[in-house]
Coordinates of C-alpha atoms and ligand atoms in Angstrom, one line a residue:
Chain Y
X15 CA 95.0 119.3 97.3
X16 CA 95.0 122.8 96.0
X17 CA 94.0 121.9 92.5
X18 CA 90.6 123.5 93.0
X19 CA 92.1 126.5 94.7
X20 CA 94.4 127.1 91.8
X21 CA 91.4 127.3 89.5
X22 CA 89.6 129.9 91.6
X23 CA 89.6 133.2 89.7
X24 CA 91.5 135.7 91.7
X25 CA 89.6 138.5 93.3
X26 CA 92.2 141.1 93.6
X27 CA 92.9 143.7 96.3
X28 CA 90.9 145.5 98.9
X29 CA 89.5 148.7 97.6
X30 CA 88.6 147.7 94.0
X31 CA 87.3 144.4 95.4
X32 CA 85.1 146.1 98.0
X33 CA 83.8 148.4 95.2
X34 CA 82.8 145.4 93.1
X35 CA 81.3 143.7 96.0
X36 CA 79.2 146.7 96.8
X37 CA 78.0 146.8 93.2
X38 CA 77.1 143.2 93.5
X39 CA 75.1 143.9 96.7
X40 CA 73.4 146.9 95.1
X41 CA 72.3 144.7 92.1
X42 CA 70.4 142.5 94.5
X43 CA 69.2 145.1 96.9
X44 CA 68.0 147.8 94.6
X45 CA 65.8 145.4 92.8
X46 CA 64.4 144.2 96.1
X47 CA 63.9 147.8 97.5
X48 CA 62.0 148.9 94.5
X49 CA 60.2 145.9 93.2
X50 CA 59.4 143.6 96.1
X51 CA 56.0 143.5 97.7
X52 CA 57.5 145.2 100.7
X53 CA 58.1 148.3 98.6
X54 CA 54.3 149.1 98.3
X55 CA 53.8 151.0 101.6
X56 CA 56.8 153.1 100.6
X57 CA 55.2 154.2 97.3
X58 CA 51.9 155.0 99.1
X59 CA 53.7 157.1 101.7
X60 CA 55.7 159.0 99.1
X61 CA 52.6 159.9 97.1
X62 CA 50.7 161.5 100.0
X63 CA 52.3 165.0 99.9
X64 CA 52.2 165.2 96.2
X65 CA 48.5 164.2 96.1
X66 CA 47.7 166.8 98.8
X67 CA 49.4 169.6 97.0
X68 CA 47.9 168.5 93.7
X69 CA 44.4 168.7 95.2
X70 CA 45.2 172.1 96.6
X71 CA 46.5 173.3 93.3
X72 CA 43.5 172.1 91.4
X73 CA 40.6 172.7 93.8
X74 CA 41.6 175.4 96.4
X75 CA 40.9 178.8 95.0
X76 CA 42.4 180.6 98.0
X77 CA 45.6 178.7 97.7
X78 CA 45.8 179.3 94.0
X79 CA 45.4 183.1 94.5
X80 CA 47.8 183.1 97.4
X81 CA 50.5 181.4 95.4
X82 CA 50.0 183.8 92.6
X83 CA 50.0 187.0 94.6
X84 CA 52.2 186.3 97.6
X85 CA 54.9 183.7 96.9
X86 CA 56.8 184.2 100.2
X87 CA 53.6 183.5 102.2
X88 CA 53.1 180.4 100.1
X89 CA 56.6 179.2 100.8
X90 CA 56.0 179.6 104.5
X91 CA 53.1 177.3 104.1
X92 CA 55.3 175.0 102.0
X93 CA 58.1 175.0 104.6
X94 CA 55.6 173.9 107.2
X95 CA 54.3 171.2 105.0
X96 CA 57.8 170.1 104.0
X97 CA 58.9 169.8 107.6
X98 CA 55.7 168.5 109.2
X99 CA 54.6 166.1 106.5
X100 CA 57.5 165.3 104.3
X101 CA 60.4 165.2 106.7
X102 CA 58.7 164.3 110.0
X103 CA 56.2 161.8 108.6
X104 CA 56.8 160.6 105.0
X105 CA 60.6 160.4 105.1
X106 CA 60.6 159.3 108.8
X107 CA 58.3 156.4 108.3
X108 CA 59.5 155.7 104.7
X109 CA 63.1 155.4 106.0
X110 CA 61.9 153.4 109.0
X111 CA 60.3 150.9 106.6
X112 CA 63.1 150.7 104.1
X113 CA 66.1 150.7 106.4
X114 CA 64.7 148.5 109.1
X115 CA 63.8 145.9 106.5
X116 CA 67.3 145.8 105.0
X117 CA 68.3 143.1 107.5
X118 CA 65.0 142.2 109.2
X119 CA 63.4 141.5 105.9
X120 CA 66.1 138.9 105.1
X121 CA 65.7 137.3 108.5
X122 CA 62.0 137.0 107.8
X123 CA 62.7 135.5 104.4
X124 CA 65.5 133.4 105.8
X125 CA 67.9 134.5 103.2
X126 CA 70.5 136.5 105.2
X127 CA 72.8 133.5 105.5
X128 CA 73.6 133.6 101.8
X129 CA 75.2 137.0 102.4
X130 CA 76.9 135.8 105.6
X131 CA 78.3 132.8 103.8
X132 CA 79.8 134.9 101.0
X133 CA 83.4 136.0 100.9
X134 CA 82.4 139.5 101.9
X135 CA 83.3 141.4 105.0
X136 CA 80.2 142.1 107.0
X137 CA 81.2 145.8 107.1
X138 CA 81.1 145.9 103.3
X139 CA 77.6 144.3 103.5
X140 CA 76.5 147.0 105.9
X141 CA 77.7 149.7 103.6
X142 CA 76.2 148.0 100.5
X143 CA 72.8 147.6 102.2
X144 CA 72.8 151.1 103.5
X145 CA 73.7 152.6 100.1
X146 CA 70.9 150.5 98.5
X147 CA 68.5 152.0 101.1
X148 CA 69.8 155.5 100.4
X149 CA 69.3 155.0 96.6
X150 CA 65.7 153.9 97.1
X151 CA 64.8 156.5 99.7
X152 CA 66.5 159.4 98.0
X153 CA 65.0 158.6 94.6
X154 CA 61.6 158.3 96.0
X155 CA 61.5 161.2 98.4
X156 CA 63.3 163.5 96.0
X157 CA 60.5 162.8 93.6
X158 CA 58.0 163.5 96.4
X159 CA 59.7 166.8 97.2
X160 CA 59.9 167.8 93.5
X161 CA 56.3 166.7 92.9
X162 CA 55.1 168.8 95.9
X163 CA 57.1 171.8 94.8
X164 CA 55.7 171.4 91.3
X165 CA 52.1 171.5 92.4
X166 CA 52.8 174.3 94.8
X167 CA 54.1 176.5 92.0
X168 CA 51.7 175.2 89.3
X169 CA 49.0 177.9 89.7
X170 CA 51.6 180.6 88.9
X171 CA 52.0 179.6 85.4
X172 CA 55.1 178.9 83.3
X173 CA 56.6 182.3 82.8
X174 CA 56.3 183.5 86.4
X175 CA 57.9 180.2 87.6
X176 CA 60.8 180.4 85.1
X177 CA 61.5 184.0 86.3
X178 CA 61.3 182.8 89.9
X179 CA 63.6 179.9 89.3
X180 CA 66.2 181.4 87.1
X181 CA 66.1 185.1 88.0
X182 CA 64.9 184.9 91.5
X183 CA 65.7 182.9 94.6
X184 CA 63.9 179.9 93.3
X185 CA 66.8 177.7 92.2
X186 CA 68.7 178.1 95.5
X187 CA 65.5 177.4 97.5
X188 CA 64.7 174.3 95.5
X189 CA 68.2 173.0 95.8
X190 CA 68.0 173.6 99.6
X191 CA 64.8 171.6 99.9
X192 CA 66.2 168.7 97.9
X193 CA 69.4 168.8 99.8
X194 CA 67.5 168.6 103.1
X195 CA 65.5 165.7 101.8
X196 CA 68.7 163.8 101.0
X197 CA 70.2 164.6 104.4
X198 CA 67.0 163.4 106.0
X199 CA 67.3 160.1 104.2
X200 CA 71.0 159.8 105.2
X201 CA 70.3 160.5 108.9
X202 CA 67.0 158.6 109.4
X203 CA 68.3 155.8 107.2
X204 CA 71.4 155.2 109.3
X205 CA 69.3 155.5 112.5
X206 CA 66.7 153.0 111.4
X207 CA 69.1 150.5 110.1
X208 CA 70.7 150.4 113.5
X209 CA 67.4 150.3 115.3
X210 CA 66.4 147.4 113.0
X211 CA 69.7 145.6 114.0
X212 CA 69.5 146.1 117.7
X213 CA 65.8 145.5 118.5
X214 CA 63.8 142.4 117.9
X215 CA 60.7 144.4 117.6
X216 CA 61.7 147.8 116.3
X217 CA 58.2 149.4 116.2
X218 CA 58.4 150.7 119.8
X219 CA 61.9 152.3 119.5
X220 CA 60.8 153.8 116.2
X221 CA 57.7 155.4 117.9
X222 CA 59.8 156.7 120.8
X223 CA 62.1 158.3 118.3
X224 CA 59.1 159.7 116.5
X225 CA 57.9 161.3 119.8
X226 CA 61.3 162.6 120.6
X227 CA 61.6 164.3 117.2
X228 CA 58.2 165.9 117.5
X229 CA 58.9 167.2 121.0
X230 CA 62.3 168.4 120.0
X231 CA 61.1 172.1 119.8
X232 CA 60.3 171.9 123.6
X233 CA 63.7 170.7 124.6
X234 CA 66.6 172.8 126.0
X235 CA 69.3 173.6 123.4
X236 CA 71.7 170.9 124.6
X237 CA 69.1 168.1 124.1
X238 CA 67.9 169.6 120.9
X239 CA 71.2 168.7 119.3
X240 CA 70.6 165.0 119.9
X241 CA 68.1 164.6 117.1
X242 CA 68.0 164.6 113.3
X243 CA 65.1 167.0 112.8
X244 CA 67.0 169.7 114.7
X245 CA 69.7 169.8 112.0
X246 CA 67.3 169.5 109.2
X247 CA 65.3 172.3 110.7
X248 CA 68.3 174.6 110.8
X249 CA 68.8 174.2 107.1
X250 CA 65.3 175.0 105.9
X251 CA 65.5 178.1 103.5
X252 CA 62.2 179.5 104.7
X253 CA 62.2 179.2 108.5
X254 CA 59.4 177.3 110.1
X255 CA 57.8 178.9 113.1
X256 CA 57.8 176.3 115.9
X257 CA 55.0 177.9 117.8
X258 CA 54.8 179.9 121.1
X259 CA 56.1 177.0 123.2
X260 CA 59.3 176.6 121.4
X261 CA 62.5 177.2 123.3
X262 CA 64.7 179.2 121.0
X263 CA 68.2 177.9 120.9
X264 CA 71.1 179.3 119.0
X265 CA 70.5 178.5 115.4
X266 CA 73.1 176.0 114.2
X267 CA 75.1 177.2 111.2
X268 CA 74.5 175.1 108.2
X269 CA 78.0 173.8 107.8
X270 CA 77.8 172.5 111.4
X271 CA 74.4 171.1 110.8
X272 CA 75.6 169.2 107.7
X273 CA 78.9 167.9 109.0
X274 CA 77.2 167.1 112.4
X275 CA 74.6 165.0 110.6
X276 CA 77.2 163.2 108.5
X277 CA 79.4 162.5 111.6
X278 CA 76.5 161.1 113.5
X279 CA 75.6 159.0 110.6
X280 CA 79.2 157.6 110.4
X281 CA 79.1 156.8 114.1
X282 CA 75.8 155.0 113.7
X283 CA 77.1 153.0 110.7
X284 CA 80.1 152.0 112.8
X285 CA 77.8 150.8 115.5
X286 CA 75.9 148.8 112.9
X287 CA 79.1 147.2 111.7
X288 CA 80.0 146.1 115.2
X289 CA 76.6 144.7 115.7
X290 CA 76.5 142.8 112.4
X291 CA 79.9 141.2 113.1
X292 CA 78.4 139.6 116.1
X293 CA 75.1 138.8 114.6
X294 CA 74.1 135.1 114.5
X295 CA 71.7 133.5 112.1
X296 CA 68.7 132.3 114.2
X297 CA 65.7 132.4 112.0
X298 CA 63.5 131.1 114.8
X299 CA 62.0 127.7 115.2
X300 CA 62.8 125.5 112.2
Chain V
X8 CA 75.7 113.0 131.3
X9 CA 79.0 111.2 131.0
X10 CA 82.2 113.3 130.6
X11 CA 83.0 114.5 127.1
X12 CA 85.1 112.2 125.1
X13 CA 87.5 114.2 123.0
X14 CA 88.6 112.4 120.0
X15 CA 91.2 113.7 117.6
X16 CA 90.7 111.7 114.5
X17 CA 94.0 110.2 113.9
X18 CA 95.0 107.5 111.6
X19 CA 98.6 106.9 110.6
X20 CA 97.9 108.3 107.2
X21 CA 96.7 111.6 108.6
X22 CA 99.2 112.1 111.4
X23 CA 101.4 114.0 109.0
X24 CA 98.7 116.3 107.7
X25 CA 99.6 119.9 108.6
X26 CA 97.2 122.0 110.5
X27 CA 96.7 124.3 107.5
X28 CA 94.9 121.4 105.9
X29 CA 92.8 120.4 108.8
X30 CA 89.5 121.4 110.3
X31 CA 90.1 122.1 113.9
X32 CA 87.6 122.4 116.8
X33 CA 89.4 123.5 120.0
X34 CA 87.4 122.9 123.1
X35 CA 84.3 124.4 121.4
X36 CA 81.0 124.8 123.3
X37 CA 77.8 126.5 122.2
X38 CA 74.9 127.3 124.5
X39 CA 71.7 128.9 123.3
X40 CA 70.9 130.7 126.5
X41 CA 70.5 127.7 128.9
X42 CA 70.1 125.2 126.1
X43 CA 73.1 123.1 125.3
X44 CA 74.0 123.0 121.6
X45 CA 77.3 121.2 121.7
X46 CA 79.8 120.9 124.5
X47 CA 83.6 120.7 124.7
X48 CA 84.2 119.5 121.2
X49 CA 87.8 118.8 120.2
X50 CA 88.3 117.6 116.7
X51 CA 90.9 117.7 114.0
X52 CA 89.5 116.5 110.8
X53 CA 91.8 115.7 107.9
X54 CA 90.9 115.9 104.2
X55 CA 88.4 113.5 102.7
X56 CA 84.7 112.8 103.3
X57 CA 83.7 113.0 106.9
X58 CA 80.2 112.2 108.0
X59 CA 78.7 113.8 111.1
X60 CA 76.1 111.4 112.3
X61 CA 73.6 111.7 115.2
X62 CA 69.9 111.7 116.0
X63 CA 67.8 114.9 115.5
X64 CA 68.7 117.6 118.0
X65 CA 72.1 116.1 118.7
X66 CA 74.1 119.2 117.6
X67 CA 75.0 118.5 114.0
X68 CA 73.7 121.8 112.6
X69 CA 75.2 123.6 115.6
X70 CA 78.6 122.3 114.7
X71 CA 78.2 123.2 111.1
X72 CA 76.9 126.7 111.9
X73 CA 79.9 127.1 114.2
X74 CA 82.2 126.0 111.4
X75 CA 80.8 128.6 109.1
X76 CA 80.5 131.6 111.5
X77 CA 76.7 131.7 111.3
X78 CA 76.8 131.3 115.1
X79 CA 79.7 132.0 117.4
X80 CA 81.1 129.6 120.0
X81 CA 80.3 130.4 123.6
X82 CA 83.8 129.0 124.3
X83 CA 86.6 127.7 122.2
X84 CA 87.8 128.2 118.7
X85 CA 87.1 126.9 115.2
X86 CA 89.7 126.9 112.4
X87 CA 89.4 125.6 108.9
X88 CA 92.7 125.3 107.0
X89 CA 94.1 127.9 109.4
X90 CA 91.4 130.4 108.5
X91 CA 88.9 131.7 110.9
X92 CA 85.2 132.3 110.0
X93 CA 85.6 135.7 111.7
X94 CA 87.3 136.9 108.6
X95 CA 84.7 136.0 106.0
X96 CA 86.4 137.7 103.1
X97 CA 89.2 135.2 103.2
X98 CA 87.4 132.3 104.8
X99 CA 84.6 131.9 102.3
X100 CA 87.0 131.7 99.4
X101 CA 87.9 128.3 100.8
X102 CA 84.7 127.2 102.4
X103 CA 81.2 126.6 101.0
X104 CA 78.2 125.7 103.1
X105 CA 75.0 124.2 101.9
X106 CA 72.8 124.8 105.0
X107 CA 69.6 123.2 106.0
X108 CA 67.5 126.3 105.3
X109 CA 65.4 125.5 102.3
X110 CA 64.8 129.2 101.5
X111 CA 65.8 131.5 98.8
X112 CA 65.8 135.3 98.1
X113 CA 62.5 136.0 96.4
X114 CA 62.0 135.9 92.7
X115 CA 65.2 134.4 91.5
X116 CA 65.8 131.8 88.8
X117 CA 68.3 129.1 89.6
X118 CA 70.9 130.9 87.4
X119 CA 70.3 134.4 89.0
X120 CA 70.5 133.0 92.5
X121 CA 74.0 131.6 91.9
X122 CA 75.2 134.4 89.7
X123 CA 74.1 137.2 92.1
X124 CA 76.0 135.9 95.0
X125 CA 79.1 135.4 92.9
X126 CA 78.8 139.1 91.9
X127 CA 78.4 139.9 95.6
X128 CA 81.7 138.2 96.2
X129 CA 83.3 140.5 93.7
X130 CA 83.5 138.4 90.6
X131 CA 83.1 140.2 87.3
X132 CA 80.2 139.6 84.9
X133 CA 81.9 137.2 82.6
X134 CA 83.7 135.2 85.2
X135 CA 80.6 134.9 87.4
X136 CA 78.6 133.8 84.4
X137 CA 81.1 131.0 83.6
X138 CA 81.3 129.9 87.2
X139 CA 77.5 129.8 87.4
X140 CA 77.2 127.5 84.4
X141 CA 80.0 125.3 85.7
X142 CA 78.3 124.9 89.0
X143 CA 74.9 124.3 87.4
X144 CA 76.4 121.7 85.1
X145 CA 78.0 120.0 88.0
X146 CA 74.7 119.3 89.7
X147 CA 72.9 118.7 86.5
X148 CA 70.6 121.7 86.6
X149 CA 71.5 123.5 83.3
X150 CA 68.2 122.8 81.7
X151 CA 65.9 124.4 84.4
X152 CA 68.5 127.1 85.2
X153 CA 66.4 129.9 83.7
X154 CA 63.2 128.9 85.5
X155 CA 62.2 130.4 88.9
X156 CA 63.5 128.6 91.9
X157 CA 60.0 128.9 93.4
X158 CA 58.8 126.3 90.9
X159 CA 61.6 123.8 91.6
X160 CA 61.0 120.4 93.2
X161 CA 62.6 119.7 96.6
X162 CA 65.4 117.8 94.9
X163 CA 66.1 120.6 92.5
X164 CA 66.1 123.2 95.3
X165 CA 68.5 121.0 97.1
X166 CA 70.8 120.8 94.1
X167 CA 70.7 124.5 93.3
X168 CA 71.7 125.3 96.9
X169 CA 74.5 122.8 96.5
X170 CA 75.6 124.4 93.3
X171 CA 75.5 127.8 95.0
X172 CA 77.8 126.5 97.8
X173 CA 80.4 125.1 95.4
X174 CA 80.2 127.8 92.7
X175 CA 83.2 129.7 94.0
X176 CA 85.4 126.6 93.9
X177 CA 85.8 126.1 97.7
X178 CA 88.2 123.5 99.1
X179 CA 86.0 122.6 102.0
X180 CA 82.3 121.9 101.5
X181 CA 80.0 121.6 104.5
X182 CA 76.6 120.0 103.8
X183 CA 73.9 119.8 106.3
X184 CA 71.6 116.8 105.8
X185 CA 71.9 117.0 102.1
X186 CA 70.0 113.8 101.5
X187 CA 67.1 114.7 103.7
X188 CA 63.8 114.7 101.9
X189 CA 65.2 113.6 98.6
X190 CA 63.5 110.8 96.7
X191 CA 65.6 107.7 96.0
X192 CA 66.7 108.8 92.6
X193 CA 67.7 112.2 93.7
X194 CA 69.5 110.6 96.6
X195 CA 71.5 108.3 94.4
X196 CA 72.4 111.2 92.2
X197 CA 73.4 113.3 95.1
X198 CA 75.7 110.6 96.5
X199 CA 77.3 110.1 93.2
X200 CA 77.9 113.9 93.0
X201 CA 79.5 113.9 96.5
X202 CA 81.8 111.1 95.5
X203 CA 82.8 113.0 92.4
X204 CA 83.5 116.2 94.4
X205 CA 85.6 114.2 96.8
X206 CA 87.5 112.6 94.0
X207 CA 88.3 116.0 92.6
X208 CA 90.1 116.8 95.8
X209 CA 87.6 118.5 97.9
X210 CA 87.0 118.0 101.6
X211 CA 83.4 117.3 102.4
X212 CA 81.7 117.3 105.8
X213 CA 78.3 115.8 105.5
X214 CA 75.7 115.4 108.3
X215 CA 73.0 112.9 108.5
X216 CA 70.8 111.3 111.1
X217 CA 70.9 108.0 109.3
X218 CA 74.3 106.4 109.4
X219 CA 73.5 103.8 106.8
X220 CA 73.0 106.4 104.1
X221 CA 76.3 108.1 104.5
X222 CA 78.7 105.4 105.5
X223 CA 79.3 104.0 102.0
X224 CA 80.7 107.3 100.8
X225 CA 82.6 108.4 103.9
X226 CA 86.2 108.1 104.8
X227 CA 85.4 108.5 108.5
X228 CA 82.4 109.1 110.7
X229 CA 81.9 111.3 113.7
X230 CA 79.1 110.4 116.1
X231 CA 77.4 113.1 118.1
X232 CA 74.7 112.7 120.6
X233 CA 73.1 115.3 123.0
X234 CA 75.7 117.8 122.2
X235 CA 78.7 115.6 122.8
X236 CA 81.0 113.9 120.3
X237 CA 80.7 110.3 121.3
X238 CA 82.9 108.5 118.9
X239 CA 84.8 109.0 115.8
X240 CA 86.6 106.6 113.5
X241 CA 87.6 105.4 110.1
X242 CA 84.7 104.1 108.3
X243 CA 85.9 100.5 107.8
X244 CA 85.0 99.4 111.2
X245 CA 81.7 101.1 111.1
X246 CA 80.9 99.4 107.8
X247 CA 81.5 96.0 109.2
X248 CA 79.3 96.7 112.1
X249 CA 76.6 97.9 109.8
X250 CA 76.7 94.6 107.9
X251 CA 75.5 93.0 111.1
X252 CA 72.8 95.7 111.6
X253 CA 70.9 95.9 108.4
X254 CA 68.8 99.0 108.0
X255 CA 65.0 98.6 107.7
X256 CA 63.4 100.7 105.0
X257 CA 59.7 101.3 104.5
X258 CA 58.5 101.6 100.9
X259 CA 54.9 102.3 100.0
X260 CA 54.3 101.6 96.3
X261 CA 52.2 99.7 93.8
X262 CA 53.4 96.3 92.5
X263 CA 55.3 95.3 95.6
X264 CA 55.7 91.7 94.5
X265 CA 57.4 92.7 91.3
X266 CA 59.8 94.9 93.3
X267 CA 60.3 92.2 95.9
X268 CA 61.3 89.7 93.2
X269 CA 63.8 92.2 91.8
X270 CA 65.2 93.0 95.2
X271 CA 65.9 89.3 96.1
X272 CA 68.4 89.1 93.3
X273 CA 70.7 91.3 95.3
X274 CA 73.0 90.0 98.0
X275 CA 72.7 93.0 100.2
X276 CA 69.0 92.5 100.7
X277 CA 68.4 90.6 103.9
X278 CA 64.6 90.5 104.1
X279 CA 61.5 91.8 102.4
X280 CA 58.1 91.8 104.0
X281 CA 55.2 92.8 101.9
X282 CA 52.4 94.7 103.7
X283 CA 49.0 93.1 104.1
X284 CA 47.3 95.7 101.9
X285 CA 49.8 94.9 99.1
X286 CA 50.6 98.5 98.8
X287 CA 54.1 98.5 100.3
X288 CA 56.8 96.6 102.1
X289 CA 59.6 96.6 104.7
X290 CA 63.0 96.0 103.3
X291 CA 66.1 95.2 105.3
X292 CA 69.4 96.0 103.5
X293 CA 73.0 96.0 104.4
X294 CA 73.8 98.6 101.8
X295 CA 71.5 101.5 101.7
X296 CA 73.3 103.1 98.9
X297 CA 73.0 100.2 96.6
X298 CA 69.4 99.8 97.6
X299 CA 68.5 103.3 96.5
X300 CA 70.3 102.8 93.2
X301 CA 68.4 99.7 92.7
X302 CA 65.1 101.3 93.6
X303 CA 65.9 104.1 91.1
X304 CA 66.4 101.6 88.3
X305 CA 63.3 99.6 89.3
X306 CA 61.1 102.7 89.1
X307 CA 62.2 103.2 85.6
X308 CA 62.1 99.6 84.6
X309 CA 58.7 98.6 86.0
X310 CA 57.1 102.0 86.0
X311 CA 56.6 101.8 89.7
X312 CA 54.6 104.4 91.6
X313 CA 56.3 105.1 94.8
X314 CA 54.4 107.0 97.5
X315 CA 56.9 106.9 100.4
X316 CA 60.4 105.8 101.2
X317 CA 61.5 106.1 104.8
X318 CA 64.1 104.5 107.0
X319 CA 62.4 102.8 109.9
X320 CA 65.0 102.0 112.5
X321 CA 67.7 104.4 113.0
X322 CA 69.2 103.0 116.2
X323 CA 72.8 103.8 116.3
X324 CA 73.5 102.4 119.7
X325 CA 75.0 99.2 118.5
X326 CA 77.4 101.1 116.3
X327 CA 78.3 103.6 119.0
X328 CA 79.1 100.8 121.4
X329 CA 81.1 99.0 118.9
X330 CA 83.1 102.1 118.2
X331 CA 83.6 103.2 121.7
X332 CA 84.5 99.6 122.7
X333 CA 86.9 99.3 119.8
X334 CA 88.6 102.5 120.8
X335 CA 89.0 101.4 124.4
X336 CA 90.5 98.1 123.3
X337 CA 92.8 99.8 121.0
X338 CA 94.2 102.2 123.6
Ligands
ADP22 N1 68.5 128.8 118.0 C1 68.4 127.9 118.9 N2 67.9 128.2 120.2 C2 67.7 127.3 121.2 N3 68.1 126.1 121.0 C3 68.6 125.6 119.9 C4 68.8 126.5 118.8 N4 69.3 125.8 117.7 C5 69.5 124.6 118.2 N5 69.1 124.5 119.5 C6 69.1 123.2 120.3 O1 70.4 122.7 120.2 C7 70.4 121.3 120.2 C8 71.2 120.9 118.9 O2 70.4 121.3 117.8 P1 70.9 121.1 116.3 O3 72.4 121.5 116.2 O4 70.0 121.7 115.4 O5 70.8 119.5 116.1 P2 70.7 118.6 114.8 O6 71.2 119.4 113.7 O7 71.7 117.5 115.1 O8 69.3 118.1 114.7 C9 69.0 120.9 120.2 O9 68.7 120.6 121.5 C10 68.3 122.1 119.8 O10 67.0 122.2 120.3
MG23 MG1 70.1 119.8 111.9

């Protein structure tokens, strides 16, 4: 009876096998994340900050002058924009869209069972899907961050910018902003993948998280730490003033902020794996 | 509701089959909230073609989804060849499932669809490519392989899903209503393919709500109704019973008299009644399989235009009673 088994090409052992499986998942998912109709809102969101800074750079005389004469003031403006618009809004909703759709989208399309019927551990599927979301969100929102920085610095002219980047603090600052963008995708991505798995209608939990993240500055230090924006906020190279109502906690050192974020992400992914192991295929009324 | 009848399918030939070659349901129940899917199912199914037959809503899909881990039992345990669906990495090297969902990931060609999921399982480019073409060849889809699945006919979609479920060379293939919605030609082709697969040593579990269309290719039949396995047995007895209960089939087509004349040359045709509007007929046959083959040929031969083919009566009661009665006598 094992004639057909004997023909089955061997798949080899765990780690190399899982790596190949993840590559296989990425092949499918990255195409979907970037090219499907669902990707459109993501592109629109990602363009918003860039368009705003482009308009300012082109049309706003005051801004142009400010950037030329007082760069540190300009970076305070940029930090606020980066946190308020890029992190809290664009990346937040962009990740919500991308990561909540990783599994939900396939339930809507009734195609998730093809994964579930493949000889792949569901944990490997979680990791593959999550990585595909990270690749999509990081690519896009890094471009957003770079584009926004580009238009911020544009009015200063080439030479001044080269000096700023290579002889001044520019390089480190830019790397910081990009790093924060990546961390935001890692954190919000894991969070929203799990929300998408646990809630039938994930909009309301997502909005609750949104509110929580905005009110974070009002919270006592203990509660502050249960959030993603808190850690991102601690890492911003040019501090953002949270306003007169803010309760000032101890600033979290950056190594704690980063490892804390990664730890929380790992826990959240673990949760997702448990959930996905128990998940049943019920696409609704047939 | 009568008490569950638990039927291990045992014939002398199968008594010696080891559990690592069996599909085993151990006291399996599945409830969807309050709704009963299946209840207290005990089965040990030996290699060969097994048909799972029952009316719509009887629990066939539930049993198949339980077998493949798409849903989890409320109670009990399912094992296939000693593997459990809770370890998909191992399980699905041996099992392929062609489900009832007629949906695909967006934008794929037939080839990409199969190839992609082989890559997901960890096969390298070259091997996956070879396996994909093999599977496509097996179901006769090599020619349209590079066209988008979205443009496929129902029969082609059915076949590409079948190809996908056998592409990784499983030992056990589970097929949920694979004949549903196929036109007579596609149906005859599909049945031929299943026989081929079984002949090459595979185990097939095939569900259908029409006994007549699966009995000819099955080694044994399991009847299920309202979530309970009602009877199970080797197919010989069922076949005899069916001889006495010909299946009525509705055919809407042009040239019904030409077709009728051709049909009457066959011994399995019991009765033909042409509709008053002369655009169709009722046919009673003792052998659905042969009827569909015949219809297939007639379409090509006479250039018939067929609008509908549908089974009319699908009353399994007589057969249930026969089987249940026979079992009781035999015990
Ligand atoms: N997801 C579900 N939620 C609630 N009830 C379900 C679900 N799936 C199936 N059922 C019920 O379980 C019973 C068996 O269904 P099913 O296994 O699909 O039968 P079949 O495949 O034989 O038509 C039916 O009464 C059906 O309504
Ligand atoms: Mg069904």
